[in-house]
Amino acid sequence: MRIKGLKDEDFVNYKKPSMFISTAICDWKCCTEQKLDKSLCQNSELAKAATLDYSMEKIYERYIANPITSAVVIGGLEPFLQLSEVYELIKLFRESGCNDDIVIYTGYYPNEIKKEIARLQDLPNIIIKYGRYIPNSTEHFDNVLGIKLVSDNQYAERIS
């Protein structure tokens, strides 16, 4: 799987201790639609990092070996631009007997990725955080994620 980074223990992006996987690609839709420079994105430095080709099996083994984590968060850039890799990783977790929550952070809205959502609904315990980053927006608490999101247009929903 192509990734920019992997954090074994993250306590910021979900209410449960999580492994955080940063994906490798972004189309910068949040910035281009608002005519903002990409450097304003919190992930602009991440995008400059080397792309790693990481074994899905190794990701799974690292996760399972950690007694602290109980969820996986996939985000960083735009996971839906790597849906085939994301899907295969989740499928590996499920086929290996791990049904822990998997959270996908996206800047897309549900109406923009209907087919992709339908594909993921075949796999259990998937949560998607939707919505683009909007500078100077009002942060709010999201009950599904159990954390604050920085833009009031962002929200999460359990799709399976």
PDB file of C-alpha atoms in Angstrom:
ATOM      1  CA  MET A   1       0.000   0.000   0.000  1.00  0.00           C
ATOM      2  CA  ARG A   2       1.314   3.445  -0.848  1.00  0.00           C
ATOM      3  CA  ILE A   3       1.449   5.598   2.284  1.00  0.00           C
ATOM      4  CA  LYS A   4       3.144   8.759   3.532  1.00  0.00           C
ATOM      5  CA  GLY A   5       3.277   7.619   7.118  1.00  0.00           C
ATOM      6  CA  LEU A   6       2.049   5.284   9.832  1.00  0.00           C
ATOM      7  CA  LYS A   7       1.570   6.176  13.485  1.00  0.00           C
ATOM      8  CA  ASP A   8       1.093   3.164  15.733  1.00  0.00           C
ATOM      9  CA  GLU A   9      -0.830   5.070  18.421  1.00  0.00           C
ATOM     10  CA  ASP A  10      -3.002   8.108  17.771  1.00  0.00           C
ATOM     11  CA  PHE A  11      -5.352   9.635  20.340  1.00  0.00           C
ATOM     12  CA  VAL A  12      -6.525  12.693  18.382  1.00  0.00           C
ATOM     13  CA  ASN A  13      -8.549  11.548  15.353  1.00  0.00           C
ATOM     14  CA  TYR A  14     -11.009   9.128  16.972  1.00  0.00           C
ATOM     15  CA  LYS A  15     -12.453   8.428  20.392  1.00  0.00           C
ATOM     16  CA  LYS A  16     -10.593   5.106  20.588  1.00  0.00           C
ATOM     17  CA  PRO A  17      -6.807   4.674  20.551  1.00  0.00           C
ATOM     18  CA  SER A  18      -6.017   4.170  16.874  1.00  0.00           C
ATOM     19  CA  MET A  19      -3.354   3.344  14.360  1.00  0.00           C
ATOM     20  CA  PHE A  20      -3.199   6.297  11.942  1.00  0.00           C
ATOM     21  CA  ILE A  21      -2.309   5.626   8.308  1.00  0.00           C
ATOM     22  CA  SER A  22      -1.522   8.596   6.041  1.00  0.00           C
ATOM     23  CA  THR A  23      -2.378   7.949   2.420  1.00  0.00           C
ATOM     24  CA  ALA A  24      -0.169   9.122  -0.438  1.00  0.00           C
ATOM     25  CA  ILE A  25      -2.309  11.180  -2.837  1.00  0.00           C
ATOM     26  CA  CYS A  26      -4.452  14.328  -2.748  1.00  0.00           C
ATOM     27  CA  ASP A  27      -6.236  16.356  -5.418  1.00  0.00           C
ATOM     28  CA  TRP A  28      -6.311  19.493  -3.187  1.00  0.00           C
ATOM     29  CA  LYS A  29     -10.039  19.997  -3.789  1.00  0.00           C
ATOM     30  CA  CYS A  30     -10.434  21.828  -0.466  1.00  0.00           C
ATOM     31  CA  CYS A  31      -7.939  24.470  -1.557  1.00  0.00           C
ATOM     32  CA  THR A  32      -8.655  24.732  -5.281  1.00  0.00           C
ATOM     33  CA  GLU A  33     -12.421  25.172  -4.809  1.00  0.00           C
ATOM     34  CA  GLN A  34     -11.818  28.000  -2.352  1.00  0.00           C
ATOM     35  CA  LYS A  35      -8.950  29.467  -4.412  1.00  0.00           C
ATOM     36  CA  LEU A  36      -6.523  28.941  -1.544  1.00  0.00           C
ATOM     37  CA  ASP A  37      -2.865  28.110  -1.772  1.00  0.00           C
ATOM     38  CA  LYS A  38      -2.075  24.440  -1.013  1.00  0.00           C
ATOM     39  CA  SER A  39       0.341  25.567   1.683  1.00  0.00           C
ATOM     40  CA  LEU A  40      -2.672  26.453   3.862  1.00  0.00           C
ATOM     41  CA  CYS A  41      -3.634  22.790   4.081  1.00  0.00           C
ATOM     42  CA  GLN A  42      -2.579  21.043   7.278  1.00  0.00           C
ATOM     43  CA  ASN A  43      -1.349  18.192   5.069  1.00  0.00           C
ATOM     44  CA  SER A  44       0.825  20.241   2.706  1.00  0.00           C
ATOM     45  CA  GLU A  45       4.044  19.159   4.447  1.00  0.00           C
ATOM     46  CA  LEU A  46       2.869  15.541   4.589  1.00  0.00           C
ATOM     47  CA  ALA A  47       2.409  15.596   0.810  1.00  0.00           C
ATOM     48  CA  LYS A  48       6.124  16.405   0.432  1.00  0.00           C
ATOM     49  CA  ALA A  49       7.171  13.319   2.415  1.00  0.00           C
ATOM     50  CA  ALA A  50       8.484  10.284   0.587  1.00  0.00           C
ATOM     51  CA  THR A  51       5.850   7.806  -0.513  1.00  0.00           C
ATOM     52  CA  LEU A  52       6.450   4.403   1.037  1.00  0.00           C
ATOM     53  CA  ASP A  53       5.300   1.113  -0.423  1.00  0.00           C
ATOM     54  CA  TYR A  54       4.254  -0.694   2.734  1.00  0.00           C
ATOM     55  CA  SER A  55       3.054  -4.276   2.931  1.00  0.00           C
ATOM     56  CA  MET A  56      -0.597  -4.555   3.956  1.00  0.00           C
ATOM     57  CA  GLU A  57       0.281  -7.683   5.894  1.00  0.00           C
ATOM     58  CA  LYS A  58       2.909  -5.731   7.873  1.00  0.00           C
ATOM     59  CA  ILE A  59       0.382  -2.990   8.627  1.00  0.00           C
ATOM     60  CA  TYR A  60      -2.024  -5.633   9.918  1.00  0.00           C
ATOM     61  CA  GLU A  61       0.673  -7.369  11.980  1.00  0.00           C
ATOM     62  CA  ARG A  62       1.781  -4.076  13.557  1.00  0.00           C
ATOM     63  CA  TYR A  63      -1.805  -3.259  14.440  1.00  0.00           C
ATOM     64  CA  ILE A  64      -2.629  -6.658  15.934  1.00  0.00           C
ATOM     65  CA  ALA A  65       0.598  -6.727  17.941  1.00  0.00           C
ATOM     66  CA  ASN A  66      -0.303  -3.466  19.698  1.00  0.00           C
ATOM     67  CA  PRO A  67      -2.483  -4.034  22.786  1.00  0.00           C
ATOM     68  CA  ILE A  68      -3.282  -0.312  23.080  1.00  0.00           C
ATOM     69  CA  THR A  69      -5.079   0.361  19.795  1.00  0.00           C
ATOM     70  CA  SER A  70      -8.650  -0.668  19.039  1.00  0.00           C
ATOM     71  CA  ALA A  71      -9.340   1.179  15.764  1.00  0.00           C
ATOM     72  CA  VAL A  72      -7.636   2.251  12.541  1.00  0.00           C
ATOM     73  CA  VAL A  73      -7.905   5.751  11.054  1.00  0.00           C
ATOM     74  CA  ILE A  74      -7.002   6.234   7.392  1.00  0.00           C
ATOM     75  CA  GLY A  75      -6.494   9.833   6.349  1.00  0.00           C
ATOM     76  CA  GLY A  76      -3.689  12.296   5.917  1.00  0.00           C
ATOM     77  CA  LEU A  77      -4.298  13.129   2.294  1.00  0.00           C
ATOM     78  CA  GLU A  78      -7.270  11.685   0.314  1.00  0.00           C
ATOM     79  CA  PRO A  79      -7.934   7.967   0.906  1.00  0.00           C
ATOM     80  CA  PHE A  80     -10.663   7.798  -1.740  1.00  0.00           C
ATOM     81  CA  LEU A  81      -8.056   8.458  -4.443  1.00  0.00           C
ATOM     82  CA  GLN A  82      -6.539   5.116  -3.382  1.00  0.00           C
ATOM     83  CA  LEU A  83      -9.785   3.265  -2.792  1.00  0.00           C
ATOM     84  CA  SER A  84      -8.593  -0.052  -4.236  1.00  0.00           C
ATOM     85  CA  GLU A  85      -5.671  -0.117  -1.770  1.00  0.00           C
ATOM     86  CA  VAL A  86      -7.823   1.050   1.145  1.00  0.00           C
ATOM     87  CA  TYR A  87     -10.472  -1.551   0.327  1.00  0.00           C
ATOM     88  CA  GLU A  88      -7.901  -4.353   0.116  1.00  0.00           C
ATOM     89  CA  LEU A  89      -6.382  -3.339   3.462  1.00  0.00           C
ATOM     90  CA  ILE A  90      -9.775  -3.352   5.174  1.00  0.00           C
ATOM     91  CA  LYS A  91     -10.632  -6.662   3.523  1.00  0.00           C
ATOM     92  CA  LEU A  92      -7.380  -8.138   4.880  1.00  0.00           C
ATOM     93  CA  PHE A  93      -8.313  -7.003   8.397  1.00  0.00           C
ATOM     94  CA  ARG A  94     -11.798  -8.512   8.081  1.00  0.00           C
ATOM     95  CA  GLU A  95     -10.641 -11.800   6.551  1.00  0.00           C
ATOM     96  CA  SER A  96      -8.043 -12.093   9.324  1.00  0.00           C
ATOM     97  CA  GLY A  97     -10.773 -11.848  11.952  1.00  0.00           C
ATOM     98  CA  CYS A  98     -10.315  -8.209  13.009  1.00  0.00           C
ATOM     99  CA  ASN A  99     -13.611  -6.314  13.017  1.00  0.00           C
ATOM    100  CA  ASP A 100     -12.363  -3.216  14.880  1.00  0.00           C
ATOM    101  CA  ASP A 101     -13.655   0.171  13.714  1.00  0.00           C
ATOM    102  CA  ILE A 102     -11.961   1.603  10.649  1.00  0.00           C
ATOM    103  CA  VAL A 103     -12.411   5.344  10.139  1.00  0.00           C
ATOM    104  CA  ILE A 104     -11.759   6.992   6.781  1.00  0.00           C
ATOM    105  CA  TYR A 105     -11.217  10.750   6.687  1.00  0.00           C
ATOM    106  CA  THR A 106     -12.250  12.298   3.376  1.00  0.00           C
ATOM    107  CA  GLY A 107     -12.775  15.787   2.033  1.00  0.00           C
ATOM    108  CA  TYR A 108     -15.505  14.472  -0.246  1.00  0.00           C
ATOM    109  CA  TYR A 109     -19.219  14.624   0.491  1.00  0.00           C
ATOM    110  CA  PRO A 110     -21.397  11.479   0.221  1.00  0.00           C
ATOM    111  CA  ASN A 111     -23.029  12.557  -3.049  1.00  0.00           C
ATOM    112  CA  GLU A 112     -19.569  12.744  -4.679  1.00  0.00           C
ATOM    113  CA  ILE A 113     -18.542   9.175  -3.786  1.00  0.00           C
ATOM    114  CA  LYS A 114     -21.756   7.133  -3.850  1.00  0.00           C
ATOM    115  CA  LYS A 115     -20.240   4.135  -5.685  1.00  0.00           C
ATOM    116  CA  GLU A 116     -17.225   4.076  -3.390  1.00  0.00           C
ATOM    117  CA  ILE A 117     -19.404   4.158  -0.273  1.00  0.00           C
ATOM    118  CA  ALA A 118     -21.543   1.329  -1.639  1.00  0.00           C
ATOM    119  CA  ARG A 119     -18.416  -0.775  -2.160  1.00  0.00           C
ATOM    120  CA  LEU A 120     -17.206  -0.162   1.403  1.00  0.00           C
ATOM    121  CA  GLN A 121     -20.608  -0.997   2.896  1.00  0.00           C
ATOM    122  CA  ASP A 122     -19.870  -4.662   2.162  1.00  0.00           C
ATOM    123  CA  LEU A 123     -17.283  -4.535   4.968  1.00  0.00           C
ATOM    124  CA  PRO A 124     -18.330  -4.221   8.637  1.00  0.00           C
ATOM    125  CA  ASN A 125     -17.583  -1.373  11.062  1.00  0.00           C
ATOM    126  CA  ILE A 126     -16.664   1.393   8.634  1.00  0.00           C
ATOM    127  CA  ILE A 127     -16.998   5.066   9.600  1.00  0.00           C
ATOM    128  CA  ILE A 128     -16.456   7.920   7.155  1.00  0.00           C
ATOM    129  CA  LYS A 129     -15.675  11.527   8.096  1.00  0.00           C
ATOM    130  CA  TYR A 130     -16.980  13.734   5.264  1.00  0.00           C
ATOM    131  CA  GLY A 131     -16.416  17.332   4.273  1.00  0.00           C
ATOM    132  CA  ARG A 132     -13.828  19.780   3.108  1.00  0.00           C
ATOM    133  CA  TYR A 133     -11.715  21.935   5.373  1.00  0.00           C
ATOM    134  CA  ILE A 134     -12.998  25.512   5.445  1.00  0.00           C
ATOM    135  CA  PRO A 135     -10.651  28.072   7.009  1.00  0.00           C
ATOM    136  CA  ASN A 136     -12.082  30.148   9.858  1.00  0.00           C
ATOM    137  CA  SER A 137     -15.098  27.869  10.176  1.00  0.00           C
ATOM    138  CA  THR A 138     -16.598  26.986  13.535  1.00  0.00           C
ATOM    139  CA  GLU A 139     -15.298  23.814  15.134  1.00  0.00           C
ATOM    140  CA  HIS A 140     -17.839  21.417  16.569  1.00  0.00           C
ATOM    141  CA  PHE A 141     -18.008  18.137  18.446  1.00  0.00           C
ATOM    142  CA  ASP A 142     -18.839  15.093  16.327  1.00  0.00           C
ATOM    143  CA  ASN A 143     -20.688  12.413  18.299  1.00  0.00           C
ATOM    144  CA  VAL A 144     -19.721   9.560  15.971  1.00  0.00           C
ATOM    145  CA  LEU A 145     -15.979  10.258  16.171  1.00  0.00           C
ATOM    146  CA  GLY A 146     -16.077  11.534  19.746  1.00  0.00           C
ATOM    147  CA  ILE A 147     -13.779  14.458  18.878  1.00  0.00           C
ATOM    148  CA  LYS A 148     -13.963  18.051  17.646  1.00  0.00           C
ATOM    149  CA  LEU A 149     -13.842  18.702  13.904  1.00  0.00           C
ATOM    150  CA  VAL A 150     -12.445  22.026  12.669  1.00  0.00           C
ATOM    151  CA  SER A 151     -15.126  22.917  10.110  1.00  0.00           C
ATOM    152  CA  ASP A 152     -18.850  22.976  10.807  1.00  0.00           C
ATOM    153  CA  ASN A 153     -19.609  21.308   7.449  1.00  0.00           C
ATOM    154  CA  GLN A 154     -17.647  18.185   8.430  1.00  0.00           C
ATOM    155  CA  TYR A 155     -19.331  15.169  10.009  1.00  0.00           C
ATOM    156  CA  ALA A 156     -18.915  11.447  10.390  1.00  0.00           C
ATOM    157  CA  GLU A 157     -21.318   8.584   9.863  1.00  0.00           C
ATOM    158  CA  ARG A 158     -21.117   4.862  10.360  1.00  0.00           C
ATOM    159  CA  ILE A 159     -21.825   3.301   6.957  1.00  0.00           C
ATOM    160  CA  SER A 160     -21.649  -0.349   8.065  1.00  0.00           C
TER     161      SER A 160
END
